[in-house]
Every structure is written in C-alpha cells, then in structure tokens.
Amino acid sequence: MVQHQQPWYTVNGVEELDSPALLLYPDRVKKNIATLIEMAGGVERLRPHVKTSKSADACQLMLDAGISKFKCATIAEAEMLATIGAPDVLLAYQPVGPKIDRLIQLTLTYTNTRFSCLIDNEAALAAIALATAAAKALAVGDGSTNSLEQPLNIYIDLNVGMNRTGIPPGDEAFNLYMAAREMKGIKPVGLHAYDGHIHDASLSTRKERSAAAFEPVYKLLERIGEQVEDYPELITGGTPSFPYHLEEGRAICSPGTFVYWDKAYLEKFTEQPFLLAAIILTRVVSKPGPNLLCLDLGHKSIAAENELARRVGFLNDTNLQPVSQSEEHMVVTSADADRYKVGDAMYALAYHICPSVALYREATLIIDHKVAGVWKTTARDRRITL
C-alpha cells in the first residue's frame, strides 16, 4: 500500500483554528537561520534586519545561534531587540522630531545594548548631536547611573540608486562623515547603503549591477579610511544582493526576508535555499457564482501593495486565481471550484511576507502538524513602552 506523506504545511485539527490566521513553522525558521550563517561562513558579517518577523521569539533564535548584531526600521523594533539582550542594534532610519528623543531614551534605558542610527544631512546630524549631548549633561547633573557614557554611533546613509534616502557616495558624504567626527555626543563609525532596487532574477545580473553601484562606495570607504584611525564599516546587502556582498567581502550584510521567506523571493531568487516558514490560513466563506470562491483573505489579512495577481498563491491548490479583493474578502476563480465547500481551509502564501506579518498581533506555531503555541508580533505597534 502506497503511503502518502502529509504536506509540510497542513495542520491536524485545522477546523479548530479561526481564520484568517498567520501560521509559523519554527523548525523551518531555525533552518533558515542556520542556512544564512552557513552561507556567510559564520556570524561575523551578518546584521539581519528584523522588520520581517517583528518577533522577539524569532530574534531570540538568532541570538541563540550566535548572531549579535541586528538592524531594524522602527523605535519599537529597536526596543524589542533590547528587551531580549541584543548587544548591537542599528536603527536603519534617520531619526527626526520626537524620534530623536525616543532613541536617546532607549540608550538611557537599555544600557547593555549598543544603539546606532543613520544620518544623511547636516541638519539631522546637528539635531542628534545636540540632543545627545544635552541628555548626557542632564543625566550627569542629576546623578543618574544611566548616563550616555559613550557617544551614539552613526552611519552615513548612502543613495546607491534606490532613490529613497541617503546621499551620493562622494564629496558630500565624505564631508558629512568628517563633520560628524568633530561633534560631541556622536561618533561616525561607518556607511550604510540599501540596494533594494537591484532585484533582477538573474544572479549574474544582480552581481554586475551591484559591482557598478558600489564602486564609488568602496572608493569612499578607502578615502575615509586614509583619514581616520578606525576604518569605517559598510552595512548593506538586503536579501537580493547579499550573495554578491558576501562574495565581494567588504560589507556586513543585512538580509531580512530570509527568516520566513515568501512566494516572490521563492520564485525569483532560486539560488537562495531558504524555506517557506510562514503562511496564512484562510477559508472558503461563500460560493458566489460558477467557478468562484470567496475567502476571508482581504486587504487586512495579506499585503495588498502589489497588483492583484501578485498578492497570494495557494499551497493546496495552485490553480486558484484572485479576481477581486476588498477589506475582508478575496474572490478567486477555479474551474474545479465545485470540489470545495463553504468552510474548507486554504493555505495561502504571501508574495510579500513582511507587511503581511505586520497585519497580525500574533502567529500560531505549527510543529509536526500540530498547534504548539503562539509568538507575539512584538513590534507590530509603533510603540512598546518608549
């Protein structure tokens, strides 16, 4: 008798789980972390971005695996990392307005974590330096033991073609780095560049484009290195480009999506052996017409920034095609729709997992096809305590 292996994603007793629900497979998360470390030849050149999981539990697995440096996008993500004892946290964002004070409060509250941030202009640089120096003076004046004993590390944010933040890697960036060295309360330690615009399916094309984009960055590194006693770090290499940066050898790499993976990267970056580790449970809630199924998978349940055809796939029926989506509903079509009944569970795979995860306050853990607990999406909100 032929034994049919149960698909990895299915859940025994799925009828007991409400939907839509984010399902996580922690054994696969651990495997992805191990794969990343193996690809990098160790943890020294890794600074994973935690914006995909926003989970203290997922980040704890990275800490347990020996990763000590992290990158994040929000104050809440930075605080989440500090609460689990992450030693080194880069806020990959230029803080302005109240975010400056919030970042300073983080440094005063979580003294065992070394925080840093990005800057790309003189006004922001001066504001951060002034606020940091003022906070240090205040802490010393009132006898606080949580004084800013060390300056706040900063990285110059470079624009290498993404055209989102940063400045070109040339004279302006060099002068900004040198100006930062003269200010109290801060210390420039390196350069940061996000190259998310380089996402060709061909690895060789990605490598060629990365080499061209980073040639002026390497020249800037050498120029600064000739003037300072501490050679600056370079942080770059999101998921699409980090294989190039690992091979090139100069950058500390910061992929993020690897931890859960998603349909877009699975299809596009076939050279990267990461496993799908997060899916969305949805159900048929209505059959509104011939060959049509309505699922409880609306805009509030899965990232909707892509065109409709590139928002979701279905692991247990690859023939389903979305035809419409609203806040709480998604209508799909299938010539085989008659085989489904209202209440049937579907296992959906997000094209973009990062914003999809942020739609859920918690994720249900699945181990050996069984529900095994939950992980909170710790930094889903913009504020934890600070």
mmCIF file of C-alpha atoms in Angstrom:
data_model
loop_
_atom_site.group_PDB
_atom_site.id
_atom_site.type_symbol
_atom_site.label_atom_id
_atom_site.label_comp_id
_atom_site.label_asym_id
_atom_site.label_seq_id
_atom_site.Cartn_x
_atom_site.Cartn_y
_atom_site.Cartn_z
ATOM 1 C CA MET A 1 0.000 0.000 0.000
ATOM 2 C CA VAL A 2 1.401 3.402 -1.014
ATOM 3 C CA GLN A 3 1.849 5.820 1.879
ATOM 4 C CA HIS A 4 1.186 9.467 1.023
ATOM 5 C CA GLN A 5 3.260 11.890 3.054
ATOM 6 C CA GLN A 6 1.299 14.707 4.624
ATOM 7 C CA PRO A 7 2.242 18.085 3.112
ATOM 8 C CA TRP A 8 4.549 20.015 5.445
ATOM 9 C CA TYR A 9 2.188 22.935 5.919
ATOM 10 C CA THR A 10 -1.028 21.129 6.850
ATOM 11 C CA VAL A 11 -2.400 21.354 10.379
ATOM 12 C CA ASN A 12 -4.060 18.489 12.196
ATOM 13 C CA GLY A 13 -7.242 19.795 13.749
ATOM 14 C CA VAL A 14 -7.271 22.839 11.473
ATOM 15 C CA GLU A 15 -11.025 23.073 11.988
ATOM 16 C CA GLU A 16 -10.290 24.390 15.486
ATOM 17 C CA LEU A 17 -8.285 27.375 14.199
ATOM 18 C CA ASP A 18 -10.092 30.589 13.371
ATOM 19 C CA SER A 19 -9.150 32.341 10.148
ATOM 20 C CA PRO A 20 -7.539 34.304 8.741
ATOM 21 C CA ALA A 21 -4.508 33.359 10.831
ATOM 22 C CA LEU A 22 -0.765 33.644 10.468
ATOM 23 C CA LEU A 23 0.908 30.247 10.837
ATOM 24 C CA LEU A 24 4.605 29.919 11.657
ATOM 25 C CA TYR A 25 6.770 26.825 11.461
ATOM 26 C CA PRO A 26 9.629 27.355 13.970
ATOM 27 C CA ASP A 27 11.668 24.357 12.826
ATOM 28 C CA ARG A 28 11.850 25.971 9.394
ATOM 29 C CA VAL A 29 12.738 29.328 10.926
ATOM 30 C CA LYS A 30 15.663 27.678 12.722
ATOM 31 C CA LYS A 31 16.745 26.036 9.484
ATOM 32 C CA ASN A 32 16.691 29.373 7.666
ATOM 33 C CA ILE A 33 18.856 30.967 10.346
ATOM 34 C CA ALA A 34 21.328 28.083 10.117
ATOM 35 C CA THR A 35 21.350 28.362 6.318
ATOM 36 C CA LEU A 36 22.107 32.092 6.493
ATOM 37 C CA ILE A 37 25.025 31.533 8.852
ATOM 38 C CA GLU A 38 26.370 28.748 6.650
ATOM 39 C CA MET A 39 26.143 30.952 3.546
ATOM 40 C CA ALA A 40 28.015 33.730 5.367
ATOM 41 C CA GLY A 41 30.690 31.414 6.726
ATOM 42 C CA GLY A 42 29.838 32.457 10.292
ATOM 43 C CA VAL A 43 28.076 35.287 12.085
ATOM 44 C CA GLU A 44 30.767 37.971 11.889
ATOM 45 C CA ARG A 45 29.473 39.525 8.667
ATOM 46 C CA LEU A 46 25.781 39.347 9.497
ATOM 47 C CA ARG A 47 23.451 42.054 10.777
ATOM 48 C CA PRO A 48 19.965 40.681 9.975
ATOM 49 C CA HIS A 49 17.081 43.088 9.508
ATOM 50 C CA VAL A 50 14.231 42.188 11.875
ATOM 51 C CA LYS A 51 11.442 44.035 10.039
ATOM 52 C CA THR A 52 10.153 40.765 8.567
ATOM 53 C CA SER A 53 9.318 38.957 11.795
ATOM 54 C CA LYS A 54 8.933 41.847 14.266
ATOM 55 C CA SER A 55 9.048 38.971 16.745
ATOM 56 C CA ALA A 56 11.113 38.756 19.915
ATOM 57 C CA ASP A 57 10.901 34.958 19.675
ATOM 58 C CA ALA A 58 12.292 34.827 16.153
ATOM 59 C CA CYS A 59 15.066 37.236 17.115
ATOM 60 C CA GLN A 60 15.860 35.142 20.183
ATOM 61 C CA LEU A 61 16.512 32.198 17.864
ATOM 62 C CA MET A 62 19.062 34.346 16.025
ATOM 63 C CA LEU A 63 20.706 35.321 19.297
ATOM 64 C CA ASP A 64 20.807 31.683 20.329
ATOM 65 C CA ALA A 65 22.532 30.895 17.019
ATOM 66 C CA GLY A 66 25.298 33.389 17.829
ATOM 67 C CA ILE A 67 24.147 36.439 15.868
ATOM 68 C CA SER A 68 24.813 39.562 17.938
ATOM 69 C CA LYS A 69 24.286 42.478 15.521
ATOM 70 C CA PHE A 70 20.857 43.478 14.243
ATOM 71 C CA LYS A 71 19.225 46.071 12.027
ATOM 72 C CA CYS A 72 15.721 47.484 12.402
ATOM 73 C CA ALA A 73 13.462 50.195 10.998
ATOM 74 C CA THR A 74 11.434 51.462 13.966
ATOM 75 C CA ILE A 75 11.994 52.504 17.568
ATOM 76 C CA ALA A 76 9.662 49.681 18.623
ATOM 77 C CA GLU A 77 11.785 47.112 16.790
ATOM 78 C CA ALA A 78 14.889 48.546 18.455
ATOM 79 C CA GLU A 79 13.271 48.293 21.879
ATOM 80 C CA MET A 80 12.116 44.737 21.164
ATOM 81 C CA LEU A 81 15.710 43.762 20.407
ATOM 82 C CA ALA A 82 16.971 45.464 23.552
ATOM 83 C CA THR A 83 14.455 43.625 25.743
ATOM 84 C CA ILE A 84 15.941 40.277 24.706
ATOM 85 C CA GLY A 85 19.501 41.479 25.263
ATOM 86 C CA ALA A 86 20.675 42.099 21.716
ATOM 87 C CA PRO A 87 24.141 43.641 22.120
ATOM 88 C CA ASP A 88 24.238 45.804 18.966
ATOM 89 C CA VAL A 89 21.229 47.425 17.283
ATOM 90 C CA LEU A 90 21.259 49.715 14.259
ATOM 91 C CA LEU A 91 18.156 51.821 13.698
ATOM 92 C CA ALA A 92 18.373 51.909 9.904
ATOM 93 C CA TYR A 93 16.450 55.137 9.787
ATOM 94 C CA GLN A 94 17.309 58.784 10.253
ATOM 95 C CA PRO A 95 15.503 59.882 13.427
ATOM 96 C CA VAL A 96 13.835 63.286 13.207
ATOM 97 C CA GLY A 97 11.488 65.140 15.528
ATOM 98 C CA PRO A 98 10.352 63.100 18.566
ATOM 99 C CA LYS A 99 12.194 60.013 17.314
ATOM 100 C CA ILE A 100 15.467 61.599 18.384
ATOM 101 C CA ASP A 101 14.331 61.793 21.996
ATOM 102 C CA ARG A 102 12.891 58.272 21.833
ATOM 103 C CA LEU A 103 16.202 56.913 20.575
ATOM 104 C CA ILE A 104 18.044 58.686 23.374
ATOM 105 C CA GLN A 105 15.615 57.245 25.903
ATOM 106 C CA LEU A 106 16.403 53.793 24.532
ATOM 107 C CA THR A 107 20.115 54.341 25.115
ATOM 108 C CA LEU A 108 19.434 55.507 28.665
ATOM 109 C CA THR A 109 17.028 52.673 29.478
ATOM 110 C CA TYR A 110 18.757 49.697 27.863
ATOM 111 C CA THR A 111 22.361 50.284 28.776
ATOM 112 C CA ASN A 112 23.542 46.806 27.776
ATOM 113 C CA THR A 113 22.621 47.405 24.137
ATOM 114 C CA ARG A 114 24.769 49.500 21.825
ATOM 115 C CA PHE A 115 22.440 51.588 19.617
ATOM 116 C CA SER A 116 23.277 53.411 16.404
ATOM 117 C CA CYS A 117 21.342 55.209 13.673
ATOM 118 C CA LEU A 118 21.598 56.705 10.180
ATOM 119 C CA ILE A 119 22.063 60.290 9.081
ATOM 120 C CA ASP A 120 22.250 61.853 5.613
ATOM 121 C CA ASN A 121 22.321 65.627 6.170
ATOM 122 C CA GLU A 122 23.930 68.242 8.377
ATOM 123 C CA ALA A 123 20.684 69.459 9.983
ATOM 124 C CA ALA A 124 19.768 65.982 11.244
ATOM 125 C CA LEU A 125 23.351 65.396 12.323
ATOM 126 C CA ALA A 126 23.397 68.612 14.373
ATOM 127 C CA ALA A 127 19.997 67.903 15.947
ATOM 128 C CA ILE A 128 21.018 64.406 17.033
ATOM 129 C CA ALA A 129 24.381 65.571 18.369
ATOM 130 C CA LEU A 130 22.780 68.410 20.321
ATOM 131 C CA ALA A 131 20.072 66.218 21.837
ATOM 132 C CA THR A 132 22.567 63.504 22.756
ATOM 133 C CA ALA A 133 24.946 65.935 24.409
ATOM 134 C CA ALA A 134 22.085 67.586 26.303
ATOM 135 C CA ALA A 135 20.793 64.241 27.562
ATOM 136 C CA LYS A 136 24.249 63.271 28.747
ATOM 137 C CA ALA A 137 24.679 66.546 30.615
ATOM 138 C CA LEU A 138 21.264 66.162 32.227
ATOM 139 C CA ALA A 139 21.960 62.588 33.283
ATOM 140 C CA VAL A 140 25.284 63.535 34.803
ATOM 141 C CA GLY A 141 23.751 66.541 36.534
ATOM 142 C CA ASP A 142 21.055 64.552 38.319
ATOM 143 C CA GLY A 143 23.435 61.747 39.297
ATOM 144 C CA SER A 144 21.833 59.187 37.023
ATOM 145 C CA THR A 145 23.732 55.947 36.527
ATOM 146 C CA ASN A 146 22.217 55.646 33.060
ATOM 147 C CA SER A 147 24.298 58.447 31.578
ATOM 148 C CA LEU A 148 25.422 58.313 27.959
ATOM 149 C CA GLU A 149 28.915 57.176 28.829
ATOM 150 C CA GLN A 150 29.758 56.545 25.171
ATOM 151 C CA PRO A 151 28.819 58.576 22.117
ATOM 152 C CA LEU A 152 25.954 57.468 19.902
ATOM 153 C CA ASN A 153 27.311 55.652 16.854
ATOM 154 C CA ILE A 154 26.082 56.879 13.492
ATOM 155 C CA TYR A 155 26.351 55.633 9.922
ATOM 156 C CA ILE A 156 26.210 57.867 6.861
ATOM 157 C CA ASP A 157 23.277 56.743 4.719
ATOM 158 C CA LEU A 158 24.239 56.486 1.040
ATOM 159 C CA ASN A 159 21.997 56.515 -2.023
ATOM 160 C CA VAL A 160 23.315 53.929 -4.488
ATOM 161 C CA GLY A 161 20.297 54.044 -6.801
ATOM 162 C CA MET A 162 17.319 53.222 -4.618
ATOM 163 C CA ASN A 163 16.460 56.954 -4.508
ATOM 164 C CA ARG A 164 14.674 56.649 -1.197
ATOM 165 C CA THR A 165 17.062 58.024 1.407
ATOM 166 C CA GLY A 166 20.748 58.822 1.596
ATOM 167 C CA ILE A 167 23.263 60.936 -0.300
ATOM 168 C CA PRO A 168 25.590 60.007 -3.172
ATOM 169 C CA PRO A 169 28.859 58.317 -2.158
ATOM 170 C CA GLY A 170 31.125 61.262 -2.956
ATOM 171 C CA ASP A 171 32.391 64.541 -1.545
ATOM 172 C CA GLU A 172 29.170 65.384 0.325
ATOM 173 C CA ALA A 173 29.201 62.063 2.177
ATOM 174 C CA PHE A 174 32.912 62.398 2.949
ATOM 175 C CA ASN A 175 32.453 65.896 4.349
ATOM 176 C CA LEU A 176 29.461 64.812 6.429
ATOM 177 C CA TYR A 177 31.462 61.939 7.923
ATOM 178 C CA MET A 178 34.319 64.282 8.799
ATOM 179 C CA ALA A 179 31.969 66.890 10.249
ATOM 180 C CA ALA A 180 30.419 64.254 12.491
ATOM 181 C CA ARG A 181 33.840 63.467 13.921
ATOM 182 C CA GLU A 182 34.042 66.987 15.316
ATOM 183 C CA MET A 183 30.733 66.852 17.202
ATOM 184 C CA LYS A 184 30.272 65.810 20.793
ATOM 185 C CA GLY A 185 27.846 63.067 21.739
ATOM 186 C CA ILE A 186 28.093 61.142 18.482
ATOM 187 C CA LYS A 187 30.669 59.106 16.629
ATOM 188 C CA PRO A 188 30.637 58.176 12.932
ATOM 189 C CA VAL A 189 31.592 54.526 12.550
ATOM 190 C CA GLY A 190 30.602 53.574 9.044
ATOM 191 C CA LEU A 191 28.493 53.757 5.913
ATOM 192 C CA HIS A 192 25.107 52.267 5.135
ATOM 193 C CA ALA A 193 23.508 51.678 1.744
ATOM 194 C CA TYR A 194 20.265 49.941 0.890
ATOM 195 C CA ASP A 195 20.346 48.483 -2.609
ATOM 196 C CA GLY A 196 16.801 47.149 -2.827
ATOM 197 C CA HIS A 197 16.454 48.381 -6.407
ATOM 198 C CA ILE A 198 18.817 45.619 -7.517
ATOM 199 C CA HIS A 199 16.479 42.641 -7.619
ATOM 200 C CA ASP A 200 16.927 41.021 -11.023
ATOM 201 C CA ALA A 201 16.050 37.338 -11.230
ATOM 202 C CA SER A 202 19.466 36.586 -12.739
ATOM 203 C CA LEU A 203 22.160 36.322 -10.069
ATOM 204 C CA SER A 204 24.866 37.290 -12.552
ATOM 205 C CA THR A 205 22.942 40.450 -13.476
ATOM 206 C CA ARG A 206 22.488 41.304 -9.812
ATOM 207 C CA LYS A 207 26.210 40.886 -9.241
ATOM 208 C CA GLU A 208 27.080 43.095 -12.219
ATOM 209 C CA ARG A 209 24.698 45.852 -11.135
ATOM 210 C CA SER A 210 25.897 45.660 -7.532
ATOM 211 C CA ALA A 211 29.535 45.915 -8.575
ATOM 212 C CA ALA A 212 28.779 49.038 -10.614
ATOM 213 C CA ALA A 213 26.633 50.636 -7.902
ATOM 214 C CA PHE A 214 29.189 50.081 -5.151
ATOM 215 C CA GLU A 215 32.364 51.096 -6.940
ATOM 216 C CA PRO A 216 32.066 54.693 -5.630
ATOM 217 C CA VAL A 217 31.162 53.374 -2.183
ATOM 218 C CA TYR A 218 34.392 51.393 -1.983
ATOM 219 C CA LYS A 219 36.338 54.486 -3.062
ATOM 220 C CA LEU A 220 34.626 56.481 -0.317
ATOM 221 C CA LEU A 221 35.482 53.795 2.243
ATOM 222 C CA GLU A 222 39.139 53.961 1.270
ATOM 223 C CA ARG A 223 39.140 57.753 1.270
ATOM 224 C CA ILE A 224 37.718 57.897 4.787
ATOM 225 C CA GLY A 225 39.964 55.058 5.915
ATOM 226 C CA GLU A 226 43.028 57.067 4.923
ATOM 227 C CA GLN A 227 41.921 59.910 7.218
ATOM 228 C CA VAL A 228 40.752 58.103 10.361
ATOM 229 C CA GLU A 229 42.248 55.662 12.807
ATOM 230 C CA ASP A 230 39.264 53.292 12.691
ATOM 231 C CA TYR A 231 38.441 52.018 9.205
ATOM 232 C CA PRO A 232 34.673 52.526 8.673
ATOM 233 C CA GLU A 233 32.219 49.655 8.435
ATOM 234 C CA LEU A 234 29.953 49.150 5.442
ATOM 235 C CA ILE A 235 26.458 47.797 6.052
ATOM 236 C CA THR A 236 24.419 46.766 3.029
ATOM 237 C CA GLY A 237 23.114 43.724 1.204
ATOM 238 C CA GLY A 238 19.430 43.034 1.529
ATOM 239 C CA THR A 239 18.160 39.613 0.509
ATOM 240 C CA PRO A 240 18.503 40.029 -3.293
ATOM 241 C CA SER A 241 22.051 41.382 -3.281
ATOM 242 C CA PHE A 242 23.694 39.880 -0.222
ATOM 243 C CA PRO A 243 25.149 36.883 -2.140
ATOM 244 C CA TYR A 244 27.222 39.426 -4.098
ATOM 245 C CA HIS A 245 28.329 41.267 -0.981
ATOM 246 C CA LEU A 246 29.281 38.030 0.749
ATOM 247 C CA GLU A 247 31.460 37.158 -2.216
ATOM 248 C CA GLU A 248 32.921 40.662 -2.562
ATOM 249 C CA GLY A 249 33.935 40.555 1.088
ATOM 250 C CA ARG A 250 33.791 44.111 2.412
ATOM 251 C CA ALA A 251 30.238 44.554 3.666
ATOM 252 C CA ILE A 252 28.347 43.443 6.728
ATOM 253 C CA CYS A 253 25.167 42.024 5.229
ATOM 254 C CA SER A 254 21.619 42.677 6.404
ATOM 255 C CA PRO A 255 19.040 40.412 4.771
ATOM 256 C CA GLY A 256 15.643 40.197 6.456
ATOM 257 C CA THR A 257 13.125 38.159 4.478
ATOM 258 C CA PHE A 258 15.249 35.004 4.776
ATOM 259 C CA VAL A 259 13.788 34.257 8.208
ATOM 260 C CA TYR A 260 10.277 33.473 6.883
ATOM 261 C CA TRP A 261 10.763 33.642 3.083
ATOM 262 C CA ASP A 262 7.852 34.304 0.722
ATOM 263 C CA LYS A 263 6.435 33.497 -2.681
ATOM 264 C CA ALA A 264 8.056 36.388 -4.533
ATOM 265 C CA TYR A 265 11.567 35.506 -3.380
ATOM 266 C CA LEU A 266 10.960 31.787 -3.757
ATOM 267 C CA GLU A 267 10.138 32.316 -7.422
ATOM 268 C CA LYS A 268 12.758 34.950 -8.179
ATOM 269 C CA PHE A 269 15.892 34.141 -6.199
ATOM 270 C CA THR A 270 16.192 30.438 -6.839
ATOM 271 C CA GLU A 271 19.869 30.347 -5.843
ATOM 272 C CA GLN A 272 18.961 31.009 -2.210
ATOM 273 C CA PRO A 273 17.936 27.804 -0.389
ATOM 274 C CA PHE A 274 15.644 29.263 2.261
ATOM 275 C CA LEU A 275 12.436 27.512 3.295
ATOM 276 C CA LEU A 276 8.927 28.883 3.403
ATOM 277 C CA ALA A 277 8.210 29.260 7.121
ATOM 278 C CA ALA A 278 5.124 31.496 7.328
ATOM 279 C CA ILE A 279 1.763 31.046 5.638
ATOM 280 C CA ILE A 280 -1.756 32.358 6.115
ATOM 281 C CA LEU A 281 -4.681 30.132 6.911
ATOM 282 C CA THR A 282 -7.869 31.226 5.137
ATOM 283 C CA ARG A 283 -11.256 29.653 4.470
ATOM 284 C CA VAL A 284 -13.961 29.486 1.877
ATOM 285 C CA VAL A 285 -16.769 31.640 3.272
ATOM 286 C CA SER A 286 -19.043 31.749 0.238
ATOM 287 C CA LYS A 287 -19.530 30.428 -3.318
ATOM 288 C CA PRO A 288 -20.996 33.499 -5.048
ATOM 289 C CA GLY A 289 -21.153 32.118 -8.580
ATOM 290 C CA PRO A 290 -19.943 29.479 -11.041
ATOM 291 C CA ASN A 291 -16.227 28.746 -10.595
ATOM 292 C CA LEU A 292 -15.975 31.379 -7.843
ATOM 293 C CA LEU A 293 -14.924 31.047 -4.222
ATOM 294 C CA CYS A 294 -14.881 33.835 -1.649
ATOM 295 C CA LEU A 295 -12.193 33.612 1.038
ATOM 296 C CA ASP A 296 -11.730 35.552 4.283
ATOM 297 C CA LEU A 297 -8.464 36.983 2.934
ATOM 298 C CA GLY A 298 -8.991 40.691 2.473
ATOM 299 C CA HIS A 299 -6.648 43.670 2.493
ATOM 300 C CA LYS A 300 -6.481 43.388 6.292
ATOM 301 C CA SER A 301 -5.159 39.823 6.081
ATOM 302 C CA ILE A 302 -2.424 39.862 3.442
ATOM 303 C CA ALA A 303 -0.219 42.575 1.951
ATOM 304 C CA ALA A 304 -2.088 44.317 -0.837
ATOM 305 C CA GLU A 305 0.521 46.696 -2.282
ATOM 306 C CA ASN A 306 1.169 44.540 -5.368
ATOM 307 C CA GLU A 307 -1.174 44.062 -8.279
ATOM 308 C CA LEU A 308 -3.898 41.515 -7.532
ATOM 309 C CA ALA A 309 -2.226 38.682 -9.446
ATOM 310 C CA ARG A 310 0.893 39.032 -7.283
ATOM 311 C CA ARG A 311 -0.522 39.075 -3.768
ATOM 312 C CA VAL A 312 -1.108 35.430 -2.957
ATOM 313 C CA GLY A 313 -0.631 31.843 -4.042
ATOM 314 C CA PHE A 314 -2.216 28.734 -2.577
ATOM 315 C CA LEU A 315 -0.158 25.768 -1.483
ATOM 316 C CA ASN A 316 -3.021 23.285 -1.636
ATOM 317 C CA ASP A 317 -4.381 24.493 -4.998
ATOM 318 C CA THR A 318 -2.040 26.273 -7.378
ATOM 319 C CA ASN A 319 -4.848 26.744 -9.918
ATOM 320 C CA LEU A 320 -6.756 29.308 -7.842
ATOM 321 C CA GLN A 321 -6.544 32.816 -9.272
ATOM 322 C CA PRO A 322 -7.629 36.010 -7.451
ATOM 323 C CA VAL A 323 -10.187 38.109 -9.322
ATOM 324 C CA SER A 324 -11.078 40.702 -6.683
ATOM 325 C CA GLN A 325 -10.175 41.749 -3.150
ATOM 326 C CA SER A 326 -11.708 44.099 -0.594
ATOM 327 C CA GLU A 327 -11.142 44.750 3.097
ATOM 328 C CA GLU A 328 -12.359 41.381 4.404
ATOM 329 C CA HIS A 329 -12.833 39.278 1.257
ATOM 330 C CA MET A 330 -10.918 37.824 -1.656
ATOM 331 C CA VAL A 331 -12.707 36.191 -4.580
ATOM 332 C CA VAL A 332 -10.804 33.552 -6.513
ATOM 333 C CA THR A 333 -11.698 31.572 -9.572
ATOM 334 C CA SER A 334 -11.115 27.924 -10.421
ATOM 335 C CA ALA A 335 -12.544 25.545 -12.996
ATOM 336 C CA ASP A 336 -12.503 22.981 -10.195
ATOM 337 C CA ALA A 337 -14.319 25.158 -7.643
ATOM 338 C CA ASP A 338 -17.167 22.635 -7.285
ATOM 339 C CA ARG A 339 -14.936 20.372 -5.206
ATOM 340 C CA TYR A 340 -14.806 22.957 -2.423
ATOM 341 C CA LYS A 341 -17.447 23.579 0.185
ATOM 342 C CA VAL A 342 -18.002 26.532 2.490
ATOM 343 C CA GLY A 343 -15.686 26.168 5.483
ATOM 344 C CA ASP A 344 -12.823 24.441 3.655
ATOM 345 C CA ALA A 345 -9.361 25.561 4.779
ATOM 346 C CA MET A 346 -6.880 27.006 2.303
ATOM 347 C CA TYR A 347 -3.170 27.537 2.925
ATOM 348 C CA ALA A 348 -2.157 30.874 1.416
ATOM 349 C CA LEU A 349 1.355 32.024 0.616
ATOM 350 C CA ALA A 350 2.019 35.764 0.632
ATOM 351 C CA TYR A 351 4.074 37.247 -2.171
ATOM 352 C CA HIS A 352 5.338 39.816 0.341
ATOM 353 C CA ILE A 353 5.518 38.361 3.816
ATOM 354 C CA CYS A 354 6.944 41.366 5.710
ATOM 355 C CA PRO A 355 3.864 43.654 5.627
ATOM 356 C CA SER A 356 1.617 40.590 5.822
ATOM 357 C CA VAL A 357 3.111 39.605 9.186
ATOM 358 C CA ALA A 358 2.503 43.136 10.473
ATOM 359 C CA LEU A 359 -1.240 42.608 9.998
ATOM 360 C CA TYR A 360 -1.309 40.010 12.797
ATOM 361 C CA ARG A 361 -0.873 40.588 16.529
ATOM 362 C CA GLU A 362 0.317 37.017 16.969
ATOM 363 C CA ALA A 363 1.224 33.936 14.984
ATOM 364 C CA THR A 364 0.195 30.358 15.663
ATOM 365 C CA LEU A 365 3.125 27.945 15.850
ATOM 366 C CA ILE A 366 2.895 24.652 13.992
ATOM 367 C CA ILE A 367 5.261 21.810 14.877
ATOM 368 C CA ASP A 368 4.803 18.335 13.397
ATOM 369 C CA HIS A 369 1.412 19.405 12.001
ATOM 370 C CA LYS A 370 0.144 20.362 15.451
ATOM 371 C CA VAL A 371 -0.587 23.692 17.119
ATOM 372 C CA ALA A 372 2.295 24.331 19.525
ATOM 373 C CA GLY A 373 1.714 27.821 20.924
ATOM 374 C CA VAL A 374 1.948 31.405 19.703
ATOM 375 C CA TRP A 375 4.552 34.052 19.003
ATOM 376 C CA LYS A 376 3.556 37.659 19.546
ATOM 377 C CA THR A 377 4.329 40.088 16.742
ATOM 378 C CA THR A 378 6.102 42.129 19.380
ATOM 379 C CA ALA A 379 6.980 45.229 17.376
ATOM 380 C CA ARG A 380 3.823 45.372 15.290
ATOM 381 C CA ASP A 381 2.781 48.549 17.088
ATOM 382 C CA ARG A 382 4.877 51.688 16.654
ATOM 383 C CA ARG A 383 5.457 51.960 20.398
ATOM 384 C CA ILE A 384 6.164 49.357 23.069
ATOM 385 C CA THR A 385 6.989 51.463 26.140
ATOM 386 C CA LEU A 386 9.205 54.311 24.859
#
